[in-house]
Amino acid sequence: MKTLQKFILPALIIAVIALIYFTYFTSNDKLGSFSSFDTNNSAVKDIKVQMLQDRGINNNIFYVSDINGEVVLVQADKIPQGIEKAVTVILRGHLNKDSFHAHDVLLDQLR
């Protein structure tokens, strides 16, 4: 019985660490939502969005759509090569009242 008691606490600790890892640190394939951003906060956050290629890419300005279908204008500091073939991208930046300012654009899924 005493040997069983020695394994209960470490097993619980490992289970809690595994739960935190799988719920927080693993990436999911779902698009993000702009509703989780606060326009009064300039903290840099990541969001996965769908590119709207039909609206074009002009001087580091392009349009994206989130999981709710909300269309947002993105003004990026710089865009990576190959963005014309991107289906989804990860934006790192903050939401303004009329646009999203992306400090970094990461290609996620390509055609």
mmCIF file with all atom_site columns, C-alpha atoms in Angstrom:
data_model
loop_
_atom_site.group_PDB
_atom_site.id
_atom_site.type_symbol
_atom_site.label_atom_id
_atom_site.label_alt_id
_atom_site.label_comp_id
_atom_site.label_asym_id
_atom_site.label_entity_id
_atom_site.label_seq_id
_atom_site.pdbx_PDB_ins_code
_atom_site.Cartn_x
_atom_site.Cartn_y
_atom_site.Cartn_z
_atom_site.occupancy
_atom_site.B_iso_or_equiv
_atom_site.pdbx_formal_charge
_atom_site.auth_seq_id
_atom_site.auth_comp_id
_atom_site.auth_asym_id
_atom_site.auth_atom_id
_atom_site.pdbx_PDB_model_num
ATOM 1   C CA . MET A 1 1   ? 0.000   0.000  0.000   1.00 0.00 ? 1   MET A CA 1
ATOM 2   C CA . LYS A 1 2   ? 2.862   2.393  0.818   1.00 0.00 ? 2   LYS A CA 1
ATOM 3   C CA . THR A 1 3   ? 4.445   1.866  -2.605  1.00 0.00 ? 3   THR A CA 1
ATOM 4   C CA . LEU A 1 4   ? 1.139   2.768  -4.249  1.00 0.00 ? 4   LEU A CA 1
ATOM 5   C CA . GLN A 1 5   ? 0.973   5.997  -2.250  1.00 0.00 ? 5   GLN A CA 1
ATOM 6   C CA . LYS A 1 6   ? 4.469   6.973  -3.458  1.00 0.00 ? 6   LYS A CA 1
ATOM 7   C CA . PHE A 1 7   ? 3.294   6.866  -7.091  1.00 0.00 ? 7   PHE A CA 1
ATOM 8   C CA . ILE A 1 8   ? 0.006   8.771  -6.710  1.00 0.00 ? 8   ILE A CA 1
ATOM 9   C CA . LEU A 1 9   ? 1.457   12.292 -6.268  1.00 0.00 ? 9   LEU A CA 1
ATOM 10  C CA . PRO A 1 10  ? 4.022   12.034 -9.116  1.00 0.00 ? 10  PRO A CA 1
ATOM 11  C CA . ALA A 1 11  ? 1.337   10.584 -11.387 1.00 0.00 ? 11  ALA A CA 1
ATOM 12  C CA . LEU A 1 12  ? -0.983  13.489 -10.579 1.00 0.00 ? 12  LEU A CA 1
ATOM 13  C CA . ILE A 1 13  ? 1.785   16.019 -11.246 1.00 0.00 ? 13  ILE A CA 1
ATOM 14  C CA . ILE A 1 14  ? 2.596   14.401 -14.588 1.00 0.00 ? 14  ILE A CA 1
ATOM 15  C CA . ALA A 1 15  ? -1.107  14.354 -15.505 1.00 0.00 ? 15  ALA A CA 1
ATOM 16  C CA . VAL A 1 16  ? -1.485  18.081 -14.719 1.00 0.00 ? 16  VAL A CA 1
ATOM 17  C CA . ILE A 1 17  ? 1.627   18.973 -16.740 1.00 0.00 ? 17  ILE A CA 1
ATOM 18  C CA . ALA A 1 18  ? 0.385   16.878 -19.687 1.00 0.00 ? 18  ALA A CA 1
ATOM 19  C CA . LEU A 1 19  ? -3.042  18.518 -19.503 1.00 0.00 ? 19  LEU A CA 1
ATOM 20  C CA . ILE A 1 20  ? -1.521  22.014 -19.543 1.00 0.00 ? 20  ILE A CA 1
ATOM 21  C CA . TYR A 1 21  ? 0.782   21.115 -22.423 1.00 0.00 ? 21  TYR A CA 1
ATOM 22  C CA . PHE A 1 22  ? -1.914  19.608 -24.631 1.00 0.00 ? 22  PHE A CA 1
ATOM 23  C CA . THR A 1 23  ? -4.457  22.371 -24.038 1.00 0.00 ? 23  THR A CA 1
ATOM 24  C CA . TYR A 1 24  ? -2.182  25.417 -24.121 1.00 0.00 ? 24  TYR A CA 1
ATOM 25  C CA . PHE A 1 25  ? 0.965   24.707 -26.112 1.00 0.00 ? 25  PHE A CA 1
ATOM 26  C CA . THR A 1 26  ? -0.273  22.558 -28.971 1.00 0.00 ? 26  THR A CA 1
ATOM 27  C CA . SER A 1 27  ? -1.334  24.425 -32.064 1.00 0.00 ? 27  SER A CA 1
ATOM 28  C CA . ASN A 1 28  ? -4.745  23.931 -33.546 1.00 0.00 ? 28  ASN A CA 1
ATOM 29  C CA . ASP A 1 29  ? -5.811  24.238 -37.140 1.00 0.00 ? 29  ASP A CA 1
ATOM 30  C CA . LYS A 1 30  ? -8.736  26.549 -36.444 1.00 0.00 ? 30  LYS A CA 1
ATOM 31  C CA . LEU A 1 31  ? -8.801  30.157 -37.485 1.00 0.00 ? 31  LEU A CA 1
ATOM 32  C CA . GLY A 1 32  ? -8.675  32.810 -34.784 1.00 0.00 ? 32  GLY A CA 1
ATOM 33  C CA . SER A 1 33  ? -11.208 35.515 -34.011 1.00 0.00 ? 33  SER A CA 1
ATOM 34  C CA . PHE A 1 34  ? -10.661 39.258 -34.091 1.00 0.00 ? 34  PHE A CA 1
ATOM 35  C CA . SER A 1 35  ? -13.247 39.579 -31.309 1.00 0.00 ? 35  SER A CA 1
ATOM 36  C CA . SER A 1 36  ? -10.572 38.357 -28.860 1.00 0.00 ? 36  SER A CA 1
ATOM 37  C CA . PHE A 1 37  ? -8.549  41.543 -29.542 1.00 0.00 ? 37  PHE A CA 1
ATOM 38  C CA . ASP A 1 38  ? -9.030  44.821 -27.691 1.00 0.00 ? 38  ASP A CA 1
ATOM 39  C CA . THR A 1 39  ? -8.632  47.935 -29.847 1.00 0.00 ? 39  THR A CA 1
ATOM 40  C CA . ASN A 1 40  ? -7.489  49.904 -26.785 1.00 0.00 ? 40  ASN A CA 1
ATOM 41  C CA . ASN A 1 41  ? -4.617  47.499 -26.140 1.00 0.00 ? 41  ASN A CA 1
ATOM 42  C CA . SER A 1 42  ? -1.461  47.567 -28.256 1.00 0.00 ? 42  SER A CA 1
ATOM 43  C CA . ALA A 1 43  ? -0.144  44.241 -26.981 1.00 0.00 ? 43  ALA A CA 1
ATOM 44  C CA . VAL A 1 44  ? 1.193   42.039 -29.779 1.00 0.00 ? 44  VAL A CA 1
ATOM 45  C CA . LYS A 1 45  ? -0.788  38.806 -30.201 1.00 0.00 ? 45  LYS A CA 1
ATOM 46  C CA . ASP A 1 46  ? -0.919  36.062 -32.823 1.00 0.00 ? 46  ASP A CA 1
ATOM 47  C CA . ILE A 1 47  ? -3.981  35.194 -34.883 1.00 0.00 ? 47  ILE A CA 1
ATOM 48  C CA . LYS A 1 48  ? -4.439  32.653 -37.668 1.00 0.00 ? 48  LYS A CA 1
ATOM 49  C CA . VAL A 1 49  ? -6.590  34.021 -40.495 1.00 0.00 ? 49  VAL A CA 1
ATOM 50  C CA . GLN A 1 50  ? -7.656  33.228 -44.054 1.00 0.00 ? 50  GLN A CA 1
ATOM 51  C CA . MET A 1 51  ? -6.196  35.301 -46.887 1.00 0.00 ? 51  MET A CA 1
ATOM 52  C CA . LEU A 1 52  ? -8.624  37.028 -49.243 1.00 0.00 ? 52  LEU A CA 1
ATOM 53  C CA . GLN A 1 53  ? -6.540  36.843 -52.412 1.00 0.00 ? 53  GLN A CA 1
ATOM 54  C CA . ASP A 1 54  ? -9.345  38.192 -54.596 1.00 0.00 ? 54  ASP A CA 1
ATOM 55  C CA . ARG A 1 55  ? -9.010  41.625 -52.949 1.00 0.00 ? 55  ARG A CA 1
ATOM 56  C CA . GLY A 1 56  ? -5.334  41.853 -53.874 1.00 0.00 ? 56  GLY A CA 1
ATOM 57  C CA . ILE A 1 57  ? -2.091  42.702 -52.104 1.00 0.00 ? 57  ILE A CA 1
ATOM 58  C CA . ASN A 1 58  ? -0.906  46.291 -52.492 1.00 0.00 ? 58  ASN A CA 1
ATOM 59  C CA . ASN A 1 59  ? 2.128   47.896 -50.764 1.00 0.00 ? 59  ASN A CA 1
ATOM 60  C CA . ASN A 1 60  ? 2.034   45.549 -47.754 1.00 0.00 ? 60  ASN A CA 1
ATOM 61  C CA . ILE A 1 61  ? -1.732  46.039 -47.425 1.00 0.00 ? 61  ILE A CA 1
ATOM 62  C CA . PHE A 1 62  ? -4.141  43.122 -47.842 1.00 0.00 ? 62  PHE A CA 1
ATOM 63  C CA . TYR A 1 63  ? -7.415  41.707 -46.529 1.00 0.00 ? 63  TYR A CA 1
ATOM 64  C CA . VAL A 1 64  ? -8.052  38.681 -44.327 1.00 0.00 ? 64  VAL A CA 1
ATOM 65  C CA . SER A 1 65  ? -11.035 36.931 -42.795 1.00 0.00 ? 65  SER A CA 1
ATOM 66  C CA . ASP A 1 66  ? -11.350 35.310 -39.358 1.00 0.00 ? 66  ASP A CA 1
ATOM 67  C CA . ILE A 1 67  ? -13.382 32.317 -38.167 1.00 0.00 ? 67  ILE A CA 1
ATOM 68  C CA . ASN A 1 68  ? -16.531 34.474 -37.874 1.00 0.00 ? 68  ASN A CA 1
ATOM 69  C CA . GLY A 1 69  ? -16.202 35.792 -41.427 1.00 0.00 ? 69  GLY A CA 1
ATOM 70  C CA . GLU A 1 70  ? -15.161 39.265 -40.267 1.00 0.00 ? 70  GLU A CA 1
ATOM 71  C CA . VAL A 1 71  ? -13.102 40.923 -43.005 1.00 0.00 ? 71  VAL A CA 1
ATOM 72  C CA . VAL A 1 72  ? -10.230 43.121 -41.789 1.00 0.00 ? 72  VAL A CA 1
ATOM 73  C CA . LEU A 1 73  ? -7.701  45.289 -43.606 1.00 0.00 ? 73  LEU A CA 1
ATOM 74  C CA . VAL A 1 74  ? -4.127  44.377 -42.650 1.00 0.00 ? 74  VAL A CA 1
ATOM 75  C CA . GLN A 1 75  ? -1.260  46.849 -42.767 1.00 0.00 ? 75  GLN A CA 1
ATOM 76  C CA . ALA A 1 76  ? 1.961   44.869 -42.464 1.00 0.00 ? 76  ALA A CA 1
ATOM 77  C CA . ASP A 1 77  ? 5.459   46.149 -41.752 1.00 0.00 ? 77  ASP A CA 1
ATOM 78  C CA . LYS A 1 78  ? 6.702   43.614 -44.298 1.00 0.00 ? 78  LYS A CA 1
ATOM 79  C CA . ILE A 1 79  ? 5.249   40.609 -46.066 1.00 0.00 ? 79  ILE A CA 1
ATOM 80  C CA . PRO A 1 80  ? 7.061   37.369 -46.904 1.00 0.00 ? 80  PRO A CA 1
ATOM 81  C CA . GLN A 1 81  ? 7.661   36.168 -50.424 1.00 0.00 ? 81  GLN A CA 1
ATOM 82  C CA . GLY A 1 82  ? 5.048   33.676 -51.540 1.00 0.00 ? 82  GLY A CA 1
ATOM 83  C CA . ILE A 1 83  ? 2.130   35.347 -49.794 1.00 0.00 ? 83  ILE A CA 1
ATOM 84  C CA . GLU A 1 84  ? 0.287   35.289 -53.127 1.00 0.00 ? 84  GLU A CA 1
ATOM 85  C CA . LYS A 1 85  ? -0.006  31.504 -52.735 1.00 0.00 ? 85  LYS A CA 1
ATOM 86  C CA . ALA A 1 86  ? -1.071  31.562 -49.070 1.00 0.00 ? 86  ALA A CA 1
ATOM 87  C CA . VAL A 1 87  ? -4.440  30.215 -48.001 1.00 0.00 ? 87  VAL A CA 1
ATOM 88  C CA . THR A 1 88  ? -3.929  30.983 -44.306 1.00 0.00 ? 88  THR A CA 1
ATOM 89  C CA . VAL A 1 89  ? -1.383  33.153 -42.517 1.00 0.00 ? 89  VAL A CA 1
ATOM 90  C CA . ILE A 1 90  ? -0.476  33.874 -38.922 1.00 0.00 ? 90  ILE A CA 1
ATOM 91  C CA . LEU A 1 91  ? -0.436  37.570 -38.098 1.00 0.00 ? 91  LEU A CA 1
ATOM 92  C CA . ARG A 1 92  ? 1.553   38.882 -35.161 1.00 0.00 ? 92  ARG A CA 1
ATOM 93  C CA . GLY A 1 93  ? 0.366   42.334 -34.164 1.00 0.00 ? 93  GLY A CA 1
ATOM 94  C CA . HIS A 1 94  ? -2.531  44.314 -32.731 1.00 0.00 ? 94  HIS A CA 1
ATOM 95  C CA . LEU A 1 95  ? -5.980  45.458 -33.809 1.00 0.00 ? 95  LEU A CA 1
ATOM 96  C CA . ASN A 1 96  ? -6.689  49.134 -34.393 1.00 0.00 ? 96  ASN A CA 1
ATOM 97  C CA . LYS A 1 97  ? -10.167 50.590 -34.819 1.00 0.00 ? 97  LYS A CA 1
ATOM 98  C CA . ASP A 1 98  ? -10.116 50.366 -38.619 1.00 0.00 ? 98  ASP A CA 1
ATOM 99  C CA . SER A 1 99  ? -7.348  47.831 -39.414 1.00 0.00 ? 99  SER A CA 1
ATOM 100 C CA . PHE A 1 100 ? -4.900  45.265 -38.064 1.00 0.00 ? 100 PHE A CA 1
ATOM 101 C CA . HIS A 1 101 ? -1.258  46.324 -37.756 1.00 0.00 ? 101 HIS A CA 1
ATOM 102 C CA . ALA A 1 102 ? 0.897   43.254 -38.383 1.00 0.00 ? 102 ALA A CA 1
ATOM 103 C CA . HIS A 1 103 ? 4.464   43.443 -37.129 1.00 0.00 ? 103 HIS A CA 1
ATOM 104 C CA . ASP A 1 104 ? 5.124   40.026 -38.646 1.00 0.00 ? 104 ASP A CA 1
ATOM 105 C CA . VAL A 1 105 ? 3.316   37.824 -41.183 1.00 0.00 ? 105 VAL A CA 1
ATOM 106 C CA . LEU A 1 106 ? 4.011   34.076 -41.164 1.00 0.00 ? 106 LEU A CA 1
ATOM 107 C CA . LEU A 1 107 ? 2.900   31.817 -44.013 1.00 0.00 ? 107 LEU A CA 1
ATOM 108 C CA . ASP A 1 108 ? 0.838   28.922 -42.677 1.00 0.00 ? 108 ASP A CA 1
ATOM 109 C CA . GLN A 1 109 ? -0.879  26.994 -45.461 1.00 0.00 ? 109 GLN A CA 1
ATOM 110 C CA . LEU A 1 110 ? -0.056  27.384 -49.148 1.00 0.00 ? 110 LEU A CA 1
ATOM 111 C CA . ARG A 1 111 ? -1.985  26.364 -52.254 1.00 0.00 ? 111 ARG A CA 1
#
